[in-house]
């Protein structure tokens, strides 16, 4: 069984919360993070906490069905994390950020089922991508309070060949994952950077065309 | 079915799709709005007023979002005396200083849009809204036997003039020649 020990996961998740909050990707009580543990259970952030100010009580353990193994109420979106761990047995960590740019993109492109990034050097940050000369397709799906519905809607795009380990829920933000917390954080950061870069490019183009 | 084909500038197709969410996604990436509006039952040859009344809520939303002040309905039929001239008018690459906003009430037309390193050919059909942003290089082909009714939105109809780029790129891509 792959995965890290709970005692290792707790400080790592606390540190990630501080970093993502510092970037503006975890305002108020938004965002939730998880890691696969070495005993087959999962460390997840508890519901309703500020992710920039997590303490050890803000991280709990759940089993593969989402039942709490330690005290606390798991994040309402734990089901989405567990769905990703089921879909991708090699995934060791899942991070959900709630940045204004990602949410803004998903709402502005309200009919779009994906956003395509092309030609960015940053594409090399994604696992298995060796050149900037590819395309990255970021799936975008509508929000729902029904986690099973979100899972069913996004599954085809996520399991397609060459799919990116990230997707965007409309009005809600990014989900990113990787083989461990470092890789998941890199995917989240690179995807956020791509969105911010395209927004900046769009603004410059508009300014320069006048 | 509405269809999108994406080409490299050399004319090599890299994506072909009829899936509305993928079409909207690919076009959103280059700043082009694509939507599908639910169809309304309209009599054949319905007057401008009736067409605009049927789509009043969607048109109102676009006007509020983008500040369009003028709206009209254009209808093209194969027996139009100048349909050949009108077809040829927009076949070469050009730009406008206004957004080109078209909703296809019926019929079809082929918009081909040019981005940095890709060409996007969008065959629009009944129910499709496309908005090509001001300044984007593109061309439009209504086909040899044109038939469409489209709602057009403008900030200022007087500003809607084609500025031709002089580039012959449009000749290297497929025209709209329905079987």
PDB file of C-alpha atoms in Angstrom, chain B:
ATOM      1  CA  UNK B   1     -25.078  19.414 -36.482  1.00  0.00           C
ATOM      2  CA  UNK B   2     -22.900  22.390 -35.697  1.00  0.00           C
ATOM      3  CA  UNK B   3     -19.299  21.552 -36.417  1.00  0.00           C
ATOM      4  CA  UNK B   4     -15.903  22.895 -35.426  1.00  0.00           C
ATOM      5  CA  UNK B   5     -12.698  22.019 -37.232  1.00  0.00           C
ATOM      6  CA  UNK B   6      -9.426  23.423 -35.914  1.00  0.00           C
ATOM      7  CA  UNK B   7      -6.481  23.579 -38.332  1.00  0.00           C
ATOM      8  CA  UNK B   8      -2.849  24.579 -38.116  1.00  0.00           C
ATOM      9  CA  UNK B   9      -2.000  27.570 -40.317  1.00  0.00           C
ATOM     10  CA  UNK B  10      -0.748  25.008 -42.878  1.00  0.00           C
ATOM     11  CA  UNK B  11      -4.248  23.597 -43.129  1.00  0.00           C
ATOM     12  CA  UNK B  12      -3.674  20.421 -41.174  1.00  0.00           C
ATOM     13  CA  UNK B  13      -6.749  19.526 -39.098  1.00  0.00           C
ATOM     14  CA  UNK B  14      -5.952  19.003 -35.408  1.00  0.00           C
ATOM     15  CA  UNK B  15      -9.461  18.803 -33.957  1.00  0.00           C
ATOM     16  CA  UNK B  16     -12.907  18.093 -35.317  1.00  0.00           C
ATOM     17  CA  UNK B  17     -15.933  18.050 -33.044  1.00  0.00           C
ATOM     18  CA  UNK B  18     -19.719  18.339 -33.053  1.00  0.00           C
ATOM     19  CA  UNK B  19     -19.966  18.430 -29.255  1.00  0.00           C
ATOM     20  CA  UNK B  20     -21.370  21.844 -28.211  1.00  0.00           C
ATOM     21  CA  UNK B  21     -19.422  22.054 -24.917  1.00  0.00           C
ATOM     22  CA  UNK B  22     -16.138  21.288 -26.711  1.00  0.00           C
ATOM     23  CA  UNK B  23     -16.921  23.800 -29.448  1.00  0.00           C
ATOM     24  CA  UNK B  24     -17.716  26.439 -26.820  1.00  0.00           C
ATOM     25  CA  UNK B  25     -14.536  25.506 -24.933  1.00  0.00           C
ATOM     26  CA  UNK B  26     -12.221  25.699 -27.922  1.00  0.00           C
ATOM     27  CA  UNK B  27     -13.734  29.008 -29.014  1.00  0.00           C
ATOM     28  CA  UNK B  28     -13.744  30.496 -25.503  1.00  0.00           C
ATOM     29  CA  UNK B  29      -9.991  29.898 -25.422  1.00  0.00           C
ATOM     30  CA  UNK B  30      -9.573  32.377 -28.293  1.00  0.00           C
ATOM     31  CA  UNK B  31     -12.084  34.872 -26.899  1.00  0.00           C
ATOM     32  CA  UNK B  32     -15.028  33.865 -29.089  1.00  0.00           C
ATOM     33  CA  UNK B  33     -18.395  33.329 -27.451  1.00  0.00           C
ATOM     34  CA  UNK B  34     -20.444  30.342 -28.588  1.00  0.00           C
ATOM     35  CA  UNK B  35     -23.838  29.412 -27.169  1.00  0.00           C
ATOM     36  CA  UNK B  36     -26.831  27.387 -28.202  1.00  0.00           C
ATOM     37  CA  UNK B  37     -30.232  28.905 -27.503  1.00  0.00           C
ATOM     38  CA  UNK B  38     -33.377  26.788 -27.220  1.00  0.00           C
ATOM     39  CA  UNK B  39     -35.316  26.889 -30.487  1.00  0.00           C
ATOM     40  CA  UNK B  40     -38.683  28.646 -30.748  1.00  0.00           C
ATOM     41  CA  UNK B  41     -41.543  27.799 -33.051  1.00  0.00           C
ATOM     42  CA  UNK B  42     -41.626  30.568 -35.646  1.00  0.00           C
ATOM     43  CA  UNK B  43     -43.629  30.684 -38.876  1.00  0.00           C
ATOM     44  CA  UNK B  44     -41.590  30.551 -42.082  1.00  0.00           C
ATOM     45  CA  UNK B  45     -40.628  34.053 -43.160  1.00  0.00           C
ATOM     46  CA  UNK B  46     -41.547  35.535 -39.763  1.00  0.00           C
ATOM     47  CA  UNK B  47     -41.185  39.310 -39.627  1.00  0.00           C
ATOM     48  CA  UNK B  48     -38.249  40.931 -37.847  1.00  0.00           C
ATOM     49  CA  UNK B  49     -40.475  41.945 -34.906  1.00  0.00           C
ATOM     50  CA  UNK B  50     -41.688  38.399 -34.363  1.00  0.00           C
ATOM     51  CA  UNK B  51     -38.152  36.967 -34.517  1.00  0.00           C
ATOM     52  CA  UNK B  52     -36.830  39.528 -32.031  1.00  0.00           C
ATOM     53  CA  UNK B  53     -39.809  39.012 -29.725  1.00  0.00           C
ATOM     54  CA  UNK B  54     -39.206  35.252 -29.699  1.00  0.00           C
ATOM     55  CA  UNK B  55     -35.578  35.670 -28.561  1.00  0.00           C
ATOM     56  CA  UNK B  56     -36.109  38.819 -26.460  1.00  0.00           C
ATOM     57  CA  UNK B  57     -34.684  37.376 -23.230  1.00  0.00           C
ATOM     58  CA  UNK B  58     -31.397  36.121 -24.731  1.00  0.00           C
ATOM     59  CA  UNK B  59     -30.959  39.258 -26.834  1.00  0.00           C
ATOM     60  CA  UNK B  60     -31.652  41.414 -23.762  1.00  0.00           C
ATOM     61  CA  UNK B  61     -28.984  39.549 -21.798  1.00  0.00           C
ATOM     62  CA  UNK B  62     -26.345  40.066 -24.516  1.00  0.00           C
ATOM     63  CA  UNK B  63     -27.215  43.754 -24.783  1.00  0.00           C
ATOM     64  CA  UNK B  64     -26.904  44.223 -21.025  1.00  0.00           C
ATOM     65  CA  UNK B  65     -23.626  42.283 -20.839  1.00  0.00           C
ATOM     66  CA  UNK B  66     -21.848  43.879 -23.778  1.00  0.00           C
ATOM     67  CA  UNK B  67     -23.509  47.236 -24.337  1.00  0.00           C
ATOM     68  CA  UNK B  68     -24.946  46.427 -27.770  1.00  0.00           C
ATOM     69  CA  UNK B  69     -27.378  49.167 -28.725  1.00  0.00           C
ATOM     70  CA  UNK B  70     -28.728  48.070 -32.113  1.00  0.00           C
ATOM     71  CA  UNK B  71     -30.340  44.801 -33.138  1.00  0.00           C
ATOM     72  CA  UNK B  72     -31.700  43.675 -36.490  1.00  0.00           C
ATOM     73  CA  UNK B  73     -32.602  40.531 -38.394  1.00  0.00           C
ATOM     74  CA  UNK B  74     -30.990  39.621 -41.699  1.00  0.00           C
ATOM     75  CA  UNK B  75     -32.522  37.042 -44.015  1.00  0.00           C
ATOM     76  CA  UNK B  76     -30.794  35.474 -47.004  1.00  0.00           C
ATOM     77  CA  UNK B  77     -32.426  33.150 -49.511  1.00  0.00           C
ATOM     78  CA  UNK B  78     -31.023  31.514 -52.666  1.00  0.00           C
ATOM     79  CA  UNK B  79     -33.321  33.661 -54.833  1.00  0.00           C
ATOM     80  CA  UNK B  80     -31.863  36.917 -53.483  1.00  0.00           C
ATOM     81  CA  UNK B  81     -30.820  38.858 -56.618  1.00  0.00           C
ATOM     82  CA  UNK B  82     -27.415  39.733 -55.169  1.00  0.00           C
ATOM     83  CA  UNK B  83     -26.620  36.566 -53.292  1.00  0.00           C
ATOM     84  CA  UNK B  84     -23.469  35.888 -55.360  1.00  0.00           C
ATOM     85  CA  UNK B  85     -22.102  39.377 -54.697  1.00  0.00           C
ATOM     86  CA  UNK B  86     -23.028  39.211 -51.056  1.00  0.00           C
ATOM     87  CA  UNK B  87     -21.316  35.838 -50.694  1.00  0.00           C
ATOM     88  CA  UNK B  88     -18.079  37.080 -52.240  1.00  0.00           C
ATOM     89  CA  UNK B  89     -18.053  40.191 -50.045  1.00  0.00           C
ATOM     90  CA  UNK B  90     -16.799  38.454 -46.906  1.00  0.00           C
ATOM     91  CA  UNK B  91     -14.806  35.529 -48.346  1.00  0.00           C
ATOM     92  CA  UNK B  92     -11.403  37.130 -47.795  1.00  0.00           C
ATOM     93  CA  UNK B  93      -9.717  37.607 -44.466  1.00  0.00           C
ATOM     94  CA  UNK B  94     -10.884  40.767 -42.727  1.00  0.00           C
ATOM     95  CA  UNK B  95     -11.456  42.437 -39.378  1.00  0.00           C
ATOM     96  CA  UNK B  96     -14.115  44.681 -37.906  1.00  0.00           C
ATOM     97  CA  UNK B  97     -13.743  47.343 -35.239  1.00  0.00           C
ATOM     98  CA  UNK B  98     -16.980  45.939 -33.745  1.00  0.00           C
ATOM     99  CA  UNK B  99     -17.821  42.524 -32.375  1.00  0.00           C
ATOM    100  CA  UNK B 100     -19.575  40.381 -34.983  1.00  0.00           C
ATOM    101  CA  UNK B 101     -22.517  38.872 -33.130  1.00  0.00           C
ATOM    102  CA  UNK B 102     -24.816  36.505 -34.999  1.00  0.00           C
ATOM    103  CA  UNK B 103     -27.590  34.235 -33.810  1.00  0.00           C
ATOM    104  CA  UNK B 104     -28.792  31.739 -36.408  1.00  0.00           C
ATOM    105  CA  UNK B 105     -32.577  31.589 -36.203  1.00  0.00           C
ATOM    106  CA  UNK B 106     -32.520  29.202 -39.182  1.00  0.00           C
ATOM    107  CA  UNK B 107     -30.160  28.109 -41.937  1.00  0.00           C
ATOM    108  CA  UNK B 108     -26.376  28.008 -41.734  1.00  0.00           C
ATOM    109  CA  UNK B 109     -23.081  29.741 -42.492  1.00  0.00           C
ATOM    110  CA  UNK B 110     -19.366  29.004 -42.122  1.00  0.00           C
ATOM    111  CA  UNK B 111     -17.282  31.338 -39.947  1.00  0.00           C
ATOM    112  CA  UNK B 112     -13.541  30.796 -40.189  1.00  0.00           C
ATOM    113  CA  UNK B 113     -11.502  32.503 -37.487  1.00  0.00           C
ATOM    114  CA  UNK B 114      -7.766  32.985 -37.370  1.00  0.00           C
ATOM    115  CA  UNK B 115      -5.810  32.997 -34.129  1.00  0.00           C
ATOM    116  CA  UNK B 116      -1.991  33.194 -33.668  1.00  0.00           C
ATOM    117  CA  UNK B 117      -1.236  29.672 -34.862  1.00  0.00           C
ATOM    118  CA  UNK B 118      -4.603  28.024 -35.487  1.00  0.00           C
ATOM    119  CA  UNK B 119      -7.588  28.436 -37.791  1.00  0.00           C
ATOM    120  CA  UNK B 120     -11.052  27.647 -36.407  1.00  0.00           C
ATOM    121  CA  UNK B 121     -13.787  26.785 -38.940  1.00  0.00           C
ATOM    122  CA  UNK B 122     -17.206  26.940 -37.258  1.00  0.00           C
ATOM    123  CA  UNK B 123     -20.186  25.751 -39.262  1.00  0.00           C
ATOM    124  CA  UNK B 124     -23.034  27.540 -37.472  1.00  0.00           C
ATOM    125  CA  UNK B 125     -26.548  26.172 -37.698  1.00  0.00           C
ATOM    126  CA  UNK B 126     -29.995  26.933 -36.322  1.00  0.00           C
ATOM    127  CA  UNK B 127     -29.854  27.767 -32.623  1.00  0.00           C
ATOM    128  CA  UNK B 128     -26.173  28.835 -32.583  1.00  0.00           C
ATOM    129  CA  UNK B 129     -24.908  32.140 -31.278  1.00  0.00           C
ATOM    130  CA  UNK B 130     -21.392  33.201 -32.223  1.00  0.00           C
ATOM    131  CA  UNK B 131     -19.650  36.402 -31.185  1.00  0.00           C
ATOM    132  CA  UNK B 132     -16.368  37.169 -32.926  1.00  0.00           C
ATOM    133  CA  UNK B 133     -14.540  39.857 -30.960  1.00  0.00           C
ATOM    134  CA  UNK B 134     -13.578  43.154 -32.585  1.00  0.00           C
ATOM    135  CA  UNK B 135     -10.186  42.929 -34.257  1.00  0.00           C
ATOM    136  CA  UNK B 136     -10.130  39.160 -34.801  1.00  0.00           C
ATOM    137  CA  UNK B 137      -9.109  38.093 -38.314  1.00  0.00           C
ATOM    138  CA  UNK B 138     -11.823  35.967 -39.942  1.00  0.00           C
ATOM    139  CA  UNK B 139     -13.898  35.309 -43.044  1.00  0.00           C
ATOM    140  CA  UNK B 140     -17.483  34.195 -43.615  1.00  0.00           C
ATOM    141  CA  UNK B 141     -19.006  31.974 -46.284  1.00  0.00           C
ATOM    142  CA  UNK B 142     -22.766  31.711 -46.725  1.00  0.00           C
ATOM    143  CA  UNK B 143     -22.326  29.116 -49.507  1.00  0.00           C
ATOM    144  CA  UNK B 144     -23.385  29.071 -53.166  1.00  0.00           C
ATOM    145  CA  UNK B 145     -27.053  28.725 -52.306  1.00  0.00           C
ATOM    146  CA  UNK B 146     -27.347  30.806 -49.119  1.00  0.00           C
ATOM    147  CA  UNK B 147     -30.233  30.348 -46.766  1.00  0.00           C
ATOM    148  CA  UNK B 148     -30.219  31.789 -43.274  1.00  0.00           C
ATOM    149  CA  UNK B 149     -32.017  34.119 -40.907  1.00  0.00           C
ATOM    150  CA  UNK B 150     -29.799  35.691 -38.291  1.00  0.00           C
ATOM    151  CA  UNK B 151     -30.178  38.180 -35.469  1.00  0.00           C
ATOM    152  CA  UNK B 152     -27.320  40.710 -35.483  1.00  0.00           C
ATOM    153  CA  UNK B 153     -26.266  42.858 -32.532  1.00  0.00           C
ATOM    154  CA  UNK B 154     -24.155  45.999 -32.802  1.00  0.00           C
ATOM    155  CA  UNK B 155     -22.809  48.739 -30.603  1.00  0.00           C
ATOM    156  CA  UNK B 156     -22.951  51.007 -33.658  1.00  0.00           C
ATOM    157  CA  UNK B 157     -24.142  49.529 -36.988  1.00  0.00           C
ATOM    158  CA  UNK B 158     -22.309  52.319 -38.848  1.00  0.00           C
ATOM    159  CA  UNK B 159     -19.016  51.022 -37.461  1.00  0.00           C
ATOM    160  CA  UNK B 160     -19.527  47.559 -38.901  1.00  0.00           C
ATOM    161  CA  UNK B 161     -17.170  47.756 -41.887  1.00  0.00           C
ATOM    162  CA  UNK B 162     -14.908  44.988 -43.166  1.00  0.00           C
ATOM    163  CA  UNK B 163     -11.221  45.945 -43.087  1.00  0.00           C
ATOM    164  CA  UNK B 164      -9.487  43.500 -45.409  1.00  0.00           C
ATOM    165  CA  UNK B 165      -6.045  42.284 -44.379  1.00  0.00           C
ATOM    166  CA  UNK B 166      -4.890  41.498 -47.928  1.00  0.00           C
ATOM    167  CA  UNK B 167      -3.801  38.037 -46.802  1.00  0.00           C
ATOM    168  CA  UNK B 168      -4.904  35.231 -49.155  1.00  0.00           C
ATOM    169  CA  UNK B 169      -5.066  32.685 -46.309  1.00  0.00           C
ATOM    170  CA  UNK B 170      -8.811  32.170 -46.807  1.00  0.00           C
ATOM    171  CA  UNK B 171      -8.160  30.632 -50.240  1.00  0.00           C
ATOM    172  CA  UNK B 172      -6.200  27.807 -48.588  1.00  0.00           C
ATOM    173  CA  UNK B 173      -9.082  26.647 -46.373  1.00  0.00           C
ATOM    174  CA  UNK B 174     -12.306  24.807 -47.253  1.00  0.00           C
ATOM    175  CA  UNK B 175     -15.214  26.905 -48.493  1.00  0.00           C
ATOM    176  CA  UNK B 176     -18.805  26.252 -47.495  1.00  0.00           C
ATOM    177  CA  UNK B 177     -19.996  23.911 -50.220  1.00  0.00           C
ATOM    178  CA  UNK B 178     -22.889  21.862 -48.802  1.00  0.00           C
ATOM    179  CA  UNK B 179     -23.686  18.695 -50.752  1.00  0.00           C
TER     180      UNK B 179
END
